PDB file of C-alpha atoms in Angstrom:
ATOM      1  CA  MET A   1      90.730  97.188  75.180  1.00 80.00           C
ATOM      2  CA  LEU A   2      89.241  93.770  74.363  1.00 77.00           C
ATOM      3  CA  LYS A   3      88.566  95.001  70.837  1.00 80.00           C
ATOM      4  CA  VAL A   4      92.273  95.762  70.358  1.00 86.00           C
ATOM      5  CA  PHE A   5      93.133  92.185  71.363  1.00 83.00           C
ATOM      6  CA  GLN A   6      90.333  90.786  69.185  1.00 80.00           C
ATOM      7  CA  GLU A   7      91.816  92.662  66.201  1.00 81.00           C
ATOM      8  CA  ASN A   8      95.215  91.000  66.837  1.00 77.00           C
ATOM      9  CA  PRO A   9      94.342  87.422  67.807  1.00 71.00           C
ATOM     10  CA  LYS A  10      97.388  85.671  66.307  1.00 71.00           C
ATOM     11  CA  THR A  11     100.282  87.960  67.213  1.00 75.00           C
ATOM     12  CA  GLY A  12      99.430  89.115  70.702  1.00 82.00           C
ATOM     13  CA  LEU A  13     100.394  92.555  71.932  1.00 90.00           C
ATOM     14  CA  SER A  14     102.865  94.149  74.310  1.00 89.00           C
ATOM     15  CA  VAL A  15     101.687  96.666  76.897  1.00 89.00           C
ATOM     16  CA  SER A  16     103.283  99.433  74.780  1.00 90.00           C
ATOM     17  CA  GLU A  17     101.329  98.298  71.734  1.00 91.00           C
ATOM     18  CA  VAL A  18      98.068  98.251  73.724  1.00 92.00           C
ATOM     19  CA  MET A  19      98.832 101.761  75.033  1.00 93.00           C
ATOM     20  CA  ALA A  20      99.445 103.018  71.487  1.00 94.00           C
ATOM     21  CA  ALA A  21      96.275 101.389  70.136  1.00 92.00           C
ATOM     22  CA  THR A  22      93.986 102.573  72.951  1.00 90.00           C
ATOM     23  CA  GLY A  23      95.562 105.839  74.066  1.00 91.00           C
ATOM     24  CA  LEU A  24      95.337 104.621  77.685  1.00 88.00           C
ATOM     25  CA  PRO A  25      98.133 105.236  80.191  1.00 88.00           C
ATOM     26  CA  GLY A  26     100.465 102.363  81.087  1.00 86.00           C
ATOM     27  CA  SER A  27      99.135 102.016  84.629  1.00 84.00           C
ATOM     28  CA  THR A  28      95.589 101.499  83.334  1.00 82.00           C
ATOM     29  CA  VAL A  29      96.720  98.994  80.715  1.00 86.00           C
ATOM     30  CA  HIS A  30      98.726  97.061  83.320  1.00 85.00           C
ATOM     31  CA  ASN A  31      95.807  97.002  85.787  1.00 79.00           C
ATOM     32  CA  VAL A  32      93.231  95.908  83.214  1.00 80.00           C
ATOM     33  CA  THR A  33      95.474  93.291  81.598  1.00 83.00           C
ATOM     34  CA  ASP A  34      96.292  91.873  85.053  1.00 79.00           C
ATOM     35  CA  VAL A  35      92.568  91.435  85.738  1.00 73.00           C
ATOM     36  CA  PHE A  36      91.996  89.924  82.281  1.00 77.00           C
ATOM     37  CA  THR A  37      94.916  87.519  82.832  1.00 76.00           C
ATOM     38  CA  VAL A  38      93.552  86.419  86.212  1.00 69.00           C
ATOM     39  CA  ALA A  39      90.140  85.951  84.597  1.00 67.00           C
ATOM     40  CA  GLY A  40      91.675  83.672  81.997  1.00 70.00           C
ATOM     41  CA  TRP A  41      90.909  86.048  79.122  1.00 76.00           C
ATOM     42  CA  LEU A  42      94.582  86.689  78.271  1.00 82.00           C
ATOM     43  CA  SER A  43      97.609  84.426  78.163  1.00 83.00           C
ATOM     44  CA  VAL A  44     101.154  85.684  78.666  1.00 84.00           C
ATOM     45  CA  SER A  45     104.244  84.783  76.659  1.00 84.00           C
ATOM     46  CA  TRP A  46     107.583  86.504  76.078  1.00 82.00           C
ATOM     47  CA  ARG A  47     108.934  87.875  72.789  1.00 76.00           C
ATOM     48  CA  THR A  48     112.640  87.310  72.267  1.00 73.00           C
ATOM     49  CA  GLY A  49     115.093  86.856  69.429  1.00 61.00           C
ATOM     50  CA  ALA A  50     115.769  88.515  66.078  1.00 53.00           C
ATOM     51  CA  ALA A  51     112.252  89.928  65.764  1.00 51.00           C
ATOM     52  CA  ARG A  52     113.027  92.208  68.704  1.00 52.00           C
ATOM     53  CA  LYS A  53     115.446  95.151  68.688  1.00 59.00           C
ATOM     54  CA  ALA A  54     115.601  95.440  72.475  1.00 58.00           C
ATOM     55  CA  ARG A  55     117.885  93.158  74.464  1.00 68.00           C
ATOM     56  CA  ARG A  56     115.322  92.039  77.044  1.00 76.00           C
ATOM     57  CA  PRO A  57     112.269  89.852  76.395  1.00 80.00           C
ATOM     58  CA  VAL A  58     108.940  91.686  76.219  1.00 83.00           C
ATOM     59  CA  LYS A  59     105.714  90.458  77.792  1.00 84.00           C
ATOM     60  CA  CYS A  60     103.235  89.542  75.050  1.00 87.00           C
ATOM     61  CA  LEU A  61      99.497  89.246  75.805  1.00 89.00           C
ATOM     62  CA  ARG A  62      97.132  87.213  73.648  1.00 87.00           C
ATOM     63  CA  LEU A  63      93.415  86.477  73.933  1.00 81.00           C
ATOM     64  CA  THR A  64      92.453  83.006  75.077  1.00 77.00           C
ATOM     65  CA  ALA A  65      89.317  81.226  73.878  1.00 67.00           C
ATOM     66  CA  LEU A  66      87.528  82.541  76.970  1.00 64.00           C
ATOM     67  CA  GLY A  67      88.717  86.077  76.191  1.00 65.00           C
ATOM     68  CA  THR A  68      87.615  85.825  72.591  1.00 63.00           C
ATOM     69  CA  ALA A  69      84.109  84.930  73.742  1.00 57.00           C
ATOM     70  CA  ALA A  70      83.950  87.652  76.413  1.00 53.00           C
ATOM     71  CA  GLU A  71      81.901  90.755  75.759  1.00 45.00           C
ATOM     72  CA  TRP A  72      82.286  93.809  77.965  1.00 42.00           C
ATOM     73  CA  GLY A  73      79.501  94.024  80.550  1.00 43.00           C
ATOM     74  CA  GLU A  74      78.276  90.492  79.946  1.00 43.00           C
ATOM     75  CA  ALA A  75      81.316  88.508  81.035  1.00 44.00           C
ATOM     76  CA  PRO A  76      81.523  86.592  84.294  1.00 44.00           C
ATOM     77  CA  THR A  77      83.242  88.058  87.310  1.00 43.00           C
ATOM     78  CA  PRO A  78      86.999  88.497  86.801  1.00 44.00           C
ATOM     79  CA  ILE A  79      87.681  86.256  89.782  1.00 48.00           C
ATOM     80  CA  THR A  80      88.155  82.734  88.531  1.00 50.00           C
ATOM     81  CA  MET A  81      87.065  80.383  91.241  1.00 54.00           C
ATOM     82  CA  ASP A  82      88.388  77.133  92.554  1.00 59.00           C
ATOM     83  CA  GLY A  83      88.038  75.526  95.965  1.00 67.00           C
ATOM     84  CA  ARG A  84      90.989  77.458  97.412  1.00 69.00           C
ATOM     85  CA  ARG A  85      89.648  80.840  96.282  1.00 74.00           C
ATOM     86  CA  ALA A  86      86.176  79.902  97.487  1.00 78.00           C
ATOM     87  CA  ASP A  87      87.639  79.207 100.945  1.00 83.00           C
ATOM     88  CA  LEU A  88      89.416  82.573 100.826  1.00 84.00           C
ATOM     89  CA  MET A  89      86.217  84.404  99.833  1.00 84.00           C
ATOM     90  CA  ARG A  90      84.293  82.774 102.680  1.00 88.00           C
ATOM     91  CA  GLU A  91      87.015  83.717 105.165  1.00 90.00           C
ATOM     92  CA  LEU A  92      87.187  87.334 103.945  1.00 90.00           C
ATOM     93  CA  LEU A  93      83.414  87.679 104.173  1.00 91.00           C
ATOM     94  CA  ARG A  94      83.486  86.306 107.720  1.00 91.00           C
ATOM     95  CA  TRP A  95      85.956  88.938 108.995  1.00 88.00           C
ATOM     96  CA  LYS A  96      84.357  92.225 110.020  1.00 86.00           C
ATOM     97  CA  GLU A  97      87.626  94.022 110.872  1.00 87.00           C
ATOM     98  CA  PRO A  98      90.784  94.560 108.785  1.00 88.00           C
ATOM     99  CA  HIS A  99      93.251  91.687 109.080  1.00 86.00           C
ATOM    100  CA  THR A 100      96.808  90.879 108.044  1.00 86.00           C
ATOM    101  CA  VAL A 101      97.948  88.249 105.598  1.00 86.00           C
ATOM    102  CA  ARG A 102      99.477  86.419 108.555  1.00 87.00           C
ATOM    103  CA  GLU A 103      96.143  86.382 110.438  1.00 88.00           C
ATOM    104  CA  LEU A 104      94.369  85.178 107.307  1.00 88.00           C
ATOM    105  CA  ALA A 105      96.951  82.431 106.771  1.00 88.00           C
ATOM    106  CA  GLU A 106      96.638  81.258 110.379  1.00 91.00           C
ATOM    107  CA  ALA A 107      92.828  81.251 110.222  1.00 91.00           C
ATOM    108  CA  MET A 108      92.875  79.206 107.013  1.00 90.00           C
ATOM    109  CA  GLY A 109      95.741  76.922 108.052  1.00 91.00           C
ATOM    110  CA  ILE A 110      97.898  77.840 105.041  1.00 88.00           C
ATOM    111  CA  SER A 111     101.272  79.527 104.552  1.00 87.00           C
ATOM    112  CA  ILE A 112     101.654  83.304 104.405  1.00 84.00           C
ATOM    113  CA  ALA A 113     102.940  82.983 100.834  1.00 81.00           C
ATOM    114  CA  SER A 114      99.865  80.992  99.842  1.00 81.00           C
ATOM    115  CA  ALA A 115      97.500  83.505 101.496  1.00 82.00           C
ATOM    116  CA  SER A 116      99.305  86.383  99.805  1.00 81.00           C
ATOM    117  CA  SER A 117      99.103  84.636  96.440  1.00 76.00           C
ATOM    118  CA  ARG A 118      95.367  84.016  96.832  1.00 78.00           C
ATOM    119  CA  LEU A 119      94.798  87.698  97.653  1.00 80.00           C
ATOM    120  CA  ARG A 120      96.548  88.845  94.459  1.00 75.00           C
ATOM    121  CA  ALA A 121      93.486  88.477  92.202  1.00 69.00           C
ATOM    122  CA  ILE A 122      91.257  90.210  94.710  1.00 76.00           C
ATOM    123  CA  ARG A 123      93.707  93.105  95.029  1.00 75.00           C
ATOM    124  CA  SER A 124      93.858  93.472  91.233  1.00 69.00           C
ATOM    125  CA  CYS A 125      90.055  93.904  91.154  1.00 72.00           C
ATOM    126  CA  ASN A 126      90.234  96.676  93.774  1.00 76.00           C
ATOM    127  CA  TRP A 127      88.017  94.683  96.137  1.00 83.00           C
ATOM    128  CA  LEU A 128      90.212  95.302  99.180  1.00 86.00           C
ATOM    129  CA  ASP A 129      90.805  98.340 101.367  1.00 86.00           C
ATOM    130  CA  LEU A 130      94.308  98.522 102.821  1.00 82.00           C
ATOM    131  CA  SER A 131      95.420 100.052 106.100  1.00 81.00           C
ATOM    132  CA  TRP A 132      98.575  99.935 108.201  1.00 74.00           C
ATOM    133  CA  ALA A 133      99.179  98.981 111.804  1.00 63.00           C
ATOM    134  CA  ASP A 134     100.165 101.700 114.286  1.00 58.00           C
ATOM    135  CA  GLU A 135     103.774 102.900 114.001  1.00 49.00           C
ATOM    136  CA  GLY A 136     104.345 101.725 117.568  1.00 49.00           C
ATOM    137  CA  ASP A 137     103.491  98.165 116.587  1.00 48.00           C
ATOM    138  CA  THR A 138     106.851  96.395 116.218  1.00 44.00           C
ATOM    139  CA  ALA A 139     105.206  93.735 114.087  1.00 45.00           C
ATOM    140  CA  ALA A 140     104.539  96.471 111.505  1.00 40.00           C
ATOM    141  CA  LEU A 141     108.179  96.221 110.509  1.00 40.00           C
ATOM    142  CA  ASP A 142     107.176  93.002 108.760  1.00 45.00           C
ATOM    143  CA  PHE A 143     105.067  93.865 105.684  1.00 48.00           C
ATOM    144  CA  HIS A 144     102.771  90.891 106.210  1.00 50.00           C
ATOM    145  CA  ALA A 145     102.175  91.887 109.815  1.00 54.00           C
ATOM    146  CA  GLY A 146     101.750  95.616 109.147  1.00 66.00           C
ATOM    147  CA  CYS A 147      99.448  95.688 106.131  1.00 80.00           C
ATOM    148  CA  ARG A 148      95.804  95.006 106.950  1.00 85.00           C
ATOM    149  CA  TYR A 149      93.170  94.023 104.404  1.00 86.00           C
ATOM    150  CA  GLN A 150      89.398  94.219 104.419  1.00 89.00           C
ATOM    151  CA  LEU A 151      86.851  93.702 101.672  1.00 90.00           C
ATOM    152  CA  ASN A 152      85.309  97.002 100.566  1.00 90.00           C
ATOM    153  CA  ALA A 153      81.666  97.288  99.413  1.00 90.00           C
ATOM    154  CA  ASP A 154      82.540  96.209  95.845  1.00 85.00           C
ATOM    155  CA  GLY A 155      84.552  93.326  97.294  1.00 85.00           C
ATOM    156  CA  VAL A 156      81.700  92.107  99.472  1.00 89.00           C
ATOM    157  CA  ALA A 157      79.295  92.189  96.522  1.00 86.00           C
ATOM    158  CA  GLY A 158      81.868  90.622  94.188  1.00 82.00           C
ATOM    159  CA  ALA A 159      82.815  87.872  96.667  1.00 83.00           C
ATOM    160  CA  ARG A 160      79.172  86.978  97.231  1.00 86.00           C
ATOM    161  CA  GLU A 161      78.533  86.855  93.493  1.00 81.00           C
ATOM    162  CA  ALA A 162      81.719  84.833  92.854  1.00 77.00           C
ATOM    163  CA  LEU A 163      80.671  82.320  95.526  1.00 82.00           C
ATOM    164  CA  ARG A 164      77.164  82.130  94.077  1.00 81.00           C
ATOM    165  CA  LEU A 165      78.620  81.401  90.632  1.00 75.00           C
ATOM    166  CA  TYR A 166      81.028  78.862  92.127  1.00 75.00           C
ATOM    167  CA  ARG A 167      78.218  77.026  93.943  1.00 79.00           C
ATOM    168  CA  SER A 168      76.192  77.023  90.739  1.00 76.00           C
ATOM    169  CA  ALA A 169      79.138  75.594  88.774  1.00 72.00           C
ATOM    170  CA  GLN A 170      79.688  72.944  91.466  1.00 75.00           C
ATOM    171  CA  LYS A 171      76.036  71.943  91.292  1.00 78.00           C
ATOM    172  CA  ARG A 172      76.159  71.674  87.478  1.00 74.00           C
ATOM    173  CA  ALA A 173      79.368  69.633  87.717  1.00 69.00           C
ATOM    174  CA  GLU A 174      77.805  67.263  90.246  1.00 77.00           C
ATOM    175  CA  GLU A 175      74.781  66.809  88.006  1.00 79.00           C
ATOM    176  CA  GLN A 176      77.081  66.036  85.065  1.00 70.00           C
ATOM    177  CA  GLY A 177      79.309  63.759  87.140  1.00 68.00           C
ATOM    178  CA  THR A 178      82.432  65.958  86.891  1.00 54.00           C
ATOM    179  CA  SER A 179      84.250  68.230  89.332  1.00 49.00           C
ATOM    180  CA  ALA A 180      84.390  72.042  89.278  1.00 46.00           C
TER     181      ALA A 180
END
């Protein structure tokens, strides 16, 4: 899929165009492009105007400089890391049982919306197992209370590697006198 974007660096591509060029189903293209966007490999814009026959704008994906440099199998983890995500990774690694977004938010001292937003990249990498609270649990009527998350084996390995890379970047930044 990266090759298709590398062949069209100026124009960018819609999901339909990527599907046509790769022969992949839409769900796969959406999942992969979501991960590439989170990783900073793709940027998103919207096509509108006379160049389009349809009435609604179409999502257009274009390689970033980071995406242009990426090579499959040699690229860094698709989880871009900042201090907030590092805190989330540490918290997820600490929990041994499935937990809700609400429990995660309370443990981290952040809003439910913020916790949910921080989980989005991890969900797109398939690093989380999901389960639901018992039907008798009245709190399960609230999505945030009913859905429980836990890192799966890939998630544990990925979170550890992402944190290792983050610590390494922090150390390099400190040595250079900048911040990561």
